PDB file of C-alpha atoms in Angstrom:
ATOM      1  CA  MET N   1       0.000   0.000   0.000  1.00 53.00           C
ATOM      2  CA  SER N   2       1.220   3.527  -0.761  1.00 51.00           C
ATOM      3  CA  THR N   3       1.130   6.589   1.424  1.00 56.00           C
ATOM      4  CA  PRO N   4       0.264  10.129   0.247  1.00 55.00           C
ATOM      5  CA  ASP N   5       3.877  11.196   0.781  1.00 60.00           C
ATOM      6  CA  ASP N   6       5.240   8.410  -1.375  1.00 59.00           C
ATOM      7  CA  PRO N   7       7.055   9.964  -4.360  1.00 58.00           C
ATOM      8  CA  THR N   8       6.458   6.934  -6.559  1.00 62.00           C
ATOM      9  CA  THR N   9       2.680   7.265  -6.620  1.00 60.00           C
ATOM     10  CA  PRO N  10       1.355   9.608  -9.281  1.00 62.00           C
ATOM     11  CA  GLY N  11      -0.677  12.380  -7.743  1.00 62.00           C
ATOM     12  CA  PRO N  12      -2.298  15.490  -9.148  1.00 65.00           C
ATOM     13  CA  PRO N  13       0.063  17.474 -11.397  1.00 61.00           C
ATOM     14  CA  ASP N  14       1.913  20.362  -9.795  1.00 65.00           C
ATOM     15  CA  PRO N  15       0.607  23.609 -11.456  1.00 60.00           C
ATOM     16  CA  TYR N  16       3.891  25.352 -10.654  1.00 65.00           C
ATOM     17  CA  ASP N  17       6.097  22.717 -12.272  1.00 62.00           C
ATOM     18  CA  SER N  18       7.335  24.167 -15.586  1.00 55.00           C
ATOM     19  CA  ALA N  19       8.612  20.777 -16.788  1.00 58.00           C
ATOM     20  CA  ALA N  20       5.209  19.148 -16.460  1.00 58.00           C
ATOM     21  CA  THR N  21       3.411  18.552 -19.713  1.00 64.00           C
ATOM     22  CA  PRO N  22      -0.297  19.376 -19.987  1.00 62.00           C
ATOM     23  CA  PRO N  23      -2.664  16.412 -19.972  1.00 67.00           C
ATOM     24  CA  PRO N  24      -3.976  15.314 -23.352  1.00 71.00           C
ATOM     25  CA  GLY N  25      -6.879  17.424 -24.617  1.00 74.00           C
ATOM     26  CA  ALA N  26      -5.899  20.459 -22.518  1.00 75.00           C
ATOM     27  CA  ALA N  27      -5.287  23.840 -24.069  1.00 77.00           C
ATOM     28  CA  PRO N  28      -1.666  24.669 -24.835  1.00 75.00           C
ATOM     29  CA  PRO N  29       0.056  27.100 -22.463  1.00 75.00           C
ATOM     30  CA  PRO N  30      -0.122  30.790 -23.380  1.00 80.00           C
ATOM     31  CA  PRO N  31       2.798  32.198 -25.355  1.00 82.00           C
ATOM     32  CA  PRO N  32       5.414  34.234 -23.507  1.00 81.00           C
ATOM     33  CA  PRO N  33       4.816  37.988 -23.335  1.00 76.00           C
ATOM     34  CA  PRO N  34       6.193  40.040 -26.248  1.00 75.00           C
ATOM     35  CA  PRO N  35       9.495  41.836 -25.762  1.00 72.00           C
ATOM     36  CA  PRO N  36       9.347  45.491 -24.659  1.00 65.00           C
ATOM     37  CA  PRO N  37       9.142  48.136 -27.412  1.00 66.00           C
ATOM     38  CA  TYR N  38      12.344  49.440 -28.919  1.00 71.00           C
ATOM     39  CA  GLY N  39      14.093  51.964 -26.698  1.00 66.00           C
ATOM     40  CA  SER N  40      12.422  50.991 -23.419  1.00 65.00           C
ATOM     41  CA  GLN N  41      14.186  49.289 -20.562  1.00 67.00           C
ATOM     42  CA  PRO N  42      12.993  45.817 -19.599  1.00 61.00           C
ATOM     43  CA  GLY N  43      11.139  46.074 -16.307  1.00 63.00           C
ATOM     44  CA  ALA N  44      10.660  49.843 -16.660  1.00 67.00           C
ATOM     45  CA  PRO N  45       7.200  51.228 -15.847  1.00 66.00           C
ATOM     46  CA  PRO N  46       4.854  51.852 -18.793  1.00 63.00           C
ATOM     47  CA  PRO N  47       4.444  55.408 -20.119  1.00 66.00           C
ATOM     48  CA  TYR N  48       2.187  57.721 -18.107  1.00 69.00           C
ATOM     49  CA  GLY N  49      -1.516  56.988 -18.526  1.00 68.00           C
ATOM     50  CA  GLN N  50      -1.063  53.429 -19.805  1.00 68.00           C
ATOM     51  CA  GLN N  51      -1.644  50.358 -17.739  1.00 67.00           C
ATOM     52  CA  PRO N  52       1.098  47.715 -17.465  1.00 62.00           C
ATOM     53  CA  PRO N  53       0.982  44.744 -19.854  1.00 62.00           C
ATOM     54  CA  TYR N  54      -1.212  41.811 -18.928  1.00 65.00           C
ATOM     55  CA  GLY N  55       0.195  39.697 -16.132  1.00 63.00           C
ATOM     56  CA  GLN N  56       2.512  42.358 -14.715  1.00 59.00           C
ATOM     57  CA  GLN N  57       1.891  44.160 -11.483  1.00 59.00           C
ATOM     58  CA  PRO N  58       2.143  47.967 -11.403  1.00 55.00           C
ATOM     59  CA  GLN N  59       5.287  49.483  -9.942  1.00 58.00           C
ATOM     60  CA  TYR N  60       5.466  50.304  -6.253  1.00 60.00           C
ATOM     61  CA  GLY N  61       3.598  53.503  -5.378  1.00 59.00           C
ATOM     62  CA  GLN N  62       1.312  53.471  -8.398  1.00 56.00           C
ATOM     63  CA  PRO N  63      -2.387  52.718  -7.897  1.00 57.00           C
ATOM     64  CA  GLN N  64      -3.688  49.697  -9.726  1.00 57.00           C
ATOM     65  CA  TYR N  65      -5.934  50.210 -12.706  1.00 56.00           C
ATOM     66  CA  GLY N  66      -9.401  51.329 -11.582  1.00 58.00           C
ATOM     67  CA  GLN N  67      -8.374  52.245  -8.046  1.00 58.00           C
ATOM     68  CA  GLN N  68      -8.343  55.705  -6.523  1.00 57.00           C
ATOM     69  CA  PRO N  69      -4.950  57.095  -5.426  1.00 56.00           C
ATOM     70  CA  TYR N  70      -4.454  57.245  -1.683  1.00 55.00           C
ATOM     71  CA  GLY N  71      -6.179  60.148   0.021  1.00 53.00           C
ATOM     72  CA  GLN N  72      -8.734  60.924  -2.682  1.00 52.00           C
ATOM     73  CA  GLY N  73     -12.413  60.240  -2.244  1.00 52.00           C
ATOM     74  CA  GLN N  74     -14.846  59.155  -4.877  1.00 54.00           C
ATOM     75  CA  TYR N  75     -16.896  61.125  -7.375  1.00 53.00           C
ATOM     76  CA  GLY N  76     -14.678  64.197  -7.667  1.00 52.00           C
ATOM     77  CA  GLN N  77     -14.281  64.810  -3.948  1.00 53.00           C
ATOM     78  CA  GLY N  78     -10.929  65.411  -2.399  1.00 52.00           C
ATOM     79  CA  GLN N  79      -9.769  64.377   1.010  1.00 52.00           C
ATOM     80  CA  TYR N  80     -12.002  65.193   4.024  1.00 54.00           C
ATOM     81  CA  GLY N  81     -15.069  66.042   1.911  1.00 52.00           C
ATOM     82  CA  GLN N  82     -13.530  69.027   0.142  1.00 52.00           C
ATOM     83  CA  GLY N  83     -13.983  69.594  -3.575  1.00 51.00           C
ATOM     84  CA  GLN N  84     -11.089  69.236  -5.950  1.00 53.00           C
ATOM     85  CA  TYR N  85      -8.874  72.073  -7.154  1.00 54.00           C
ATOM     86  CA  GLY N  86      -9.257  74.301  -4.104  1.00 52.00           C
ATOM     87  CA  GLN N  87     -13.039  74.608  -4.206  1.00 52.00           C
ATOM     88  CA  GLY N  88     -14.960  74.821  -0.984  1.00 52.00           C
ATOM     89  CA  GLN N  89     -17.323  72.115   0.119  1.00 55.00           C
ATOM     90  CA  TYR N  90     -20.544  73.934  -0.758  1.00 56.00           C
ATOM     91  CA  GLY N  91     -19.628  75.584  -4.071  1.00 54.00           C
ATOM     92  CA  GLN N  92     -17.787  78.598  -2.657  1.00 55.00           C
ATOM     93  CA  GLY N  93     -14.709  79.585  -4.570  1.00 53.00           C
ATOM     94  CA  GLN N  94     -11.340  79.835  -2.958  1.00 57.00           C
ATOM     95  CA  TYR N  95     -10.210  83.164  -1.468  1.00 62.00           C
ATOM     96  CA  GLY N  96     -13.666  84.748  -1.513  1.00 60.00           C
ATOM     97  CA  GLN N  97     -14.259  84.320  -5.226  1.00 58.00           C
ATOM     98  CA  PRO N  98     -17.902  84.158  -6.346  1.00 57.00           C
ATOM     99  CA  PRO N  99     -19.309  80.668  -7.015  1.00 57.00           C
ATOM    100  CA  TYR N 100     -19.600  79.326 -10.538  1.00 58.00           C
ATOM    101  CA  GLY N 101     -22.608  80.466 -12.535  1.00 58.00           C
ATOM    102  CA  GLY N 102     -22.958  83.810 -10.824  1.00 58.00           C
ATOM    103  CA  GLY N 103     -21.048  86.773  -9.598  1.00 59.00           C
ATOM    104  CA  TYR N 104     -19.135  89.220 -11.691  1.00 61.00           C
ATOM    105  CA  PRO N 105     -19.646  89.364 -15.471  1.00 60.00           C
ATOM    106  CA  VAL N 106     -16.681  88.282 -17.532  1.00 59.00           C
ATOM    107  CA  SER N 107     -15.310  90.879 -19.927  1.00 55.00           C
ATOM    108  CA  VAL N 108     -13.946  89.566 -23.200  1.00 77.00           C
ATOM    109  CA  GLY N 109     -11.769  92.557 -24.042  1.00 90.00           C
ATOM    110  CA  THR N 110     -12.390  96.048 -25.334  1.00 93.00           C
ATOM    111  CA  ASN N 111     -14.484  96.532 -28.446  1.00 95.00           C
ATOM    112  CA  GLY N 112     -12.380  97.688 -31.388  1.00 94.00           C
ATOM    113  CA  PHE N 113     -15.089  99.987 -32.747  1.00 96.00           C
ATOM    114  CA  ALA N 114     -15.162 101.804 -29.376  1.00 96.00           C
ATOM    115  CA  ILE N 115     -11.449 102.561 -29.649  1.00 96.00           C
ATOM    116  CA  ALA N 116     -11.824 103.602 -33.287  1.00 96.00           C
ATOM    117  CA  SER N 117     -14.772 105.831 -32.332  1.00 97.00           C
ATOM    118  CA  LEU N 118     -12.709 107.805 -29.834  1.00 95.00           C
ATOM    119  CA  ILE N 119      -9.791 108.191 -32.236  1.00 96.00           C
ATOM    120  CA  CYS N 120     -11.977 109.131 -35.228  1.00 96.00           C
ATOM    121  CA  ALA N 121     -13.882 111.700 -33.122  1.00 96.00           C
ATOM    122  CA  PHE N 122     -10.778 113.907 -33.444  1.00 95.00           C
ATOM    123  CA  LEU N 123      -9.669 112.953 -36.964  1.00 94.00           C
ATOM    124  CA  CYS N 124     -12.861 112.313 -38.946  1.00 94.00           C
ATOM    125  CA  THR N 125     -15.845 113.376 -36.841  1.00 94.00           C
ATOM    126  CA  PRO N 126     -18.731 111.735 -38.775  1.00 95.00           C
ATOM    127  CA  LEU N 127     -16.862 108.415 -38.835  1.00 96.00           C
ATOM    128  CA  GLY N 128     -16.323 108.659 -35.058  1.00 96.00           C
ATOM    129  CA  LEU N 129     -20.089 109.024 -34.574  1.00 96.00           C
ATOM    130  CA  VAL N 130     -20.840 105.994 -36.788  1.00 96.00           C
ATOM    131  CA  PHE N 131     -18.180 103.827 -35.104  1.00 97.00           C
ATOM    132  CA  GLY N 132     -19.478 104.842 -31.666  1.00 97.00           C
ATOM    133  CA  LEU N 133     -23.032 103.771 -32.496  1.00 96.00           C
ATOM    134  CA  ILE N 134     -21.816 100.451 -33.938  1.00 97.00           C
ATOM    135  CA  ALA N 135     -19.679  99.868 -30.836  1.00 97.00           C
ATOM    136  CA  LYS N 136     -22.618 100.510 -28.479  1.00 96.00           C
ATOM    137  CA  SER N 137     -24.713  97.954 -30.376  1.00 95.00           C
ATOM    138  CA  GLN N 138     -21.974  95.307 -30.313  1.00 95.00           C
ATOM    139  CA  ILE N 139     -21.153  95.891 -26.634  1.00 95.00           C
ATOM    140  CA  LYS N 140     -24.802  95.388 -25.716  1.00 94.00           C
ATOM    141  CA  GLN N 141     -24.871  92.042 -27.582  1.00 93.00           C
ATOM    142  CA  THR N 142     -21.466  90.588 -26.650  1.00 92.00           C
ATOM    143  CA  GLY N 143     -20.793  92.097 -23.221  1.00 91.00           C
ATOM    144  CA  GLN N 144     -17.368  93.387 -24.244  1.00 93.00           C
ATOM    145  CA  GLY N 145     -15.696  96.306 -22.542  1.00 94.00           C
ATOM    146  CA  GLY N 146     -15.367  99.791 -24.011  1.00 95.00           C
ATOM    147  CA  ASP N 147     -18.809 101.256 -23.326  1.00 95.00           C
ATOM    148  CA  GLY N 148     -17.233 104.416 -21.893  1.00 95.00           C
ATOM    149  CA  LEU N 149     -14.931 104.785 -24.892  1.00 96.00           C
ATOM    150  CA  ALA N 150     -17.875 104.471 -27.282  1.00 97.00           C
ATOM    151  CA  THR N 151     -19.889 107.039 -25.292  1.00 97.00           C
ATOM    152  CA  ALA N 152     -16.939 109.451 -25.267  1.00 97.00           C
ATOM    153  CA  GLY N 153     -16.479 108.981 -29.029  1.00 97.00           C
ATOM    154  CA  ILE N 154     -20.173 109.692 -29.677  1.00 97.00           C
ATOM    155  CA  VAL N 155     -20.273 112.776 -27.420  1.00 97.00           C
ATOM    156  CA  LEU N 156     -17.063 114.245 -28.841  1.00 97.00           C
ATOM    157  CA  SER N 157     -18.218 113.574 -32.413  1.00 97.00           C
ATOM    158  CA  VAL N 158     -21.580 115.292 -31.798  1.00 97.00           C
ATOM    159  CA  VAL N 159     -19.869 118.279 -30.103  1.00 97.00           C
ATOM    160  CA  PHE N 160     -17.384 118.670 -32.958  1.00 96.00           C
ATOM    161  CA  ILE N 161     -20.167 118.347 -35.580  1.00 96.00           C
ATOM    162  CA  VAL N 162     -22.249 121.024 -33.789  1.00 97.00           C
ATOM    163  CA  LEU N 163     -19.214 123.319 -33.484  1.00 96.00           C
ATOM    164  CA  THR N 164     -18.421 122.787 -37.174  1.00 95.00           C
ATOM    165  CA  ILE N 165     -22.013 123.661 -38.182  1.00 96.00           C
ATOM    166  CA  ILE N 166     -21.973 126.778 -35.955  1.00 97.00           C
ATOM    167  CA  GLY N 167     -18.591 127.799 -37.364  1.00 96.00           C
ATOM    168  CA  LEU N 168     -19.717 127.331 -40.956  1.00 95.00           C
ATOM    169  CA  ALA N 169     -22.990 129.224 -40.339  1.00 95.00           C
ATOM    170  CA  SER N 170     -21.215 132.154 -38.688  1.00 94.00           C
ATOM    171  CA  GLY N 171     -18.551 132.197 -41.403  1.00 93.00           C
ATOM    172  CA  ILE N 172     -21.170 132.282 -44.152  1.00 92.00           C
ATOM    173  CA  ALA N 173     -23.116 134.997 -42.326  1.00 91.00           C
ATOM    174  CA  THR N 174     -19.971 137.049 -41.860  1.00 92.00           C
ATOM    175  CA  PHE N 175     -19.011 136.644 -45.504  1.00 89.00           C
ATOM    176  CA  HIS N 176     -22.462 137.745 -46.735  1.00 88.00           C
ATOM    177  CA  ALA N 177     -22.503 140.732 -44.356  1.00 88.00           C
ATOM    178  CA  SER N 178     -19.118 141.951 -45.579  1.00 87.00           C
ATOM    179  CA  THR N 179     -19.976 141.630 -49.275  1.00 86.00           C
ATOM    180  CA  SER N 180     -23.221 143.534 -49.121  1.00 74.00           C
TER     181      SER N 180
END
């Protein structure tokens, strides 16, 4: 009779024995893993954002695929219930900033027609008036900056046009008075 420790009795095959042949009808063993790509060190960690090849464990200190890094909560929450990226817990911004979706309007720069209106008010008065009116219309639609520049361009253009009309009228009147 044989005992379980008897080396001569065939027992179940050792799954860790590399010299053992698979039983007939079993699937062949998987092929060895492919060599690392050209230029990479064998055993080096994969590039950032890629998971390690199948069958390899991630390097020490890296979270496994699908796991959260240490100290971060789930669903976009940081440690201790705080939001990510310096946001407060209840939607307040950091350092007294207004919360998202409200607060101060965002300016997208100064309207170019407003600048041109102020410049043309001195050089070509009627064009300054036209550019000022166009700038006011665009600023109302887009929320750009430059409302004060457009207003100044319109006011200066109107003042210069009125002064030009008064000057021409008085010059004509003076000319007709001297010729008669």
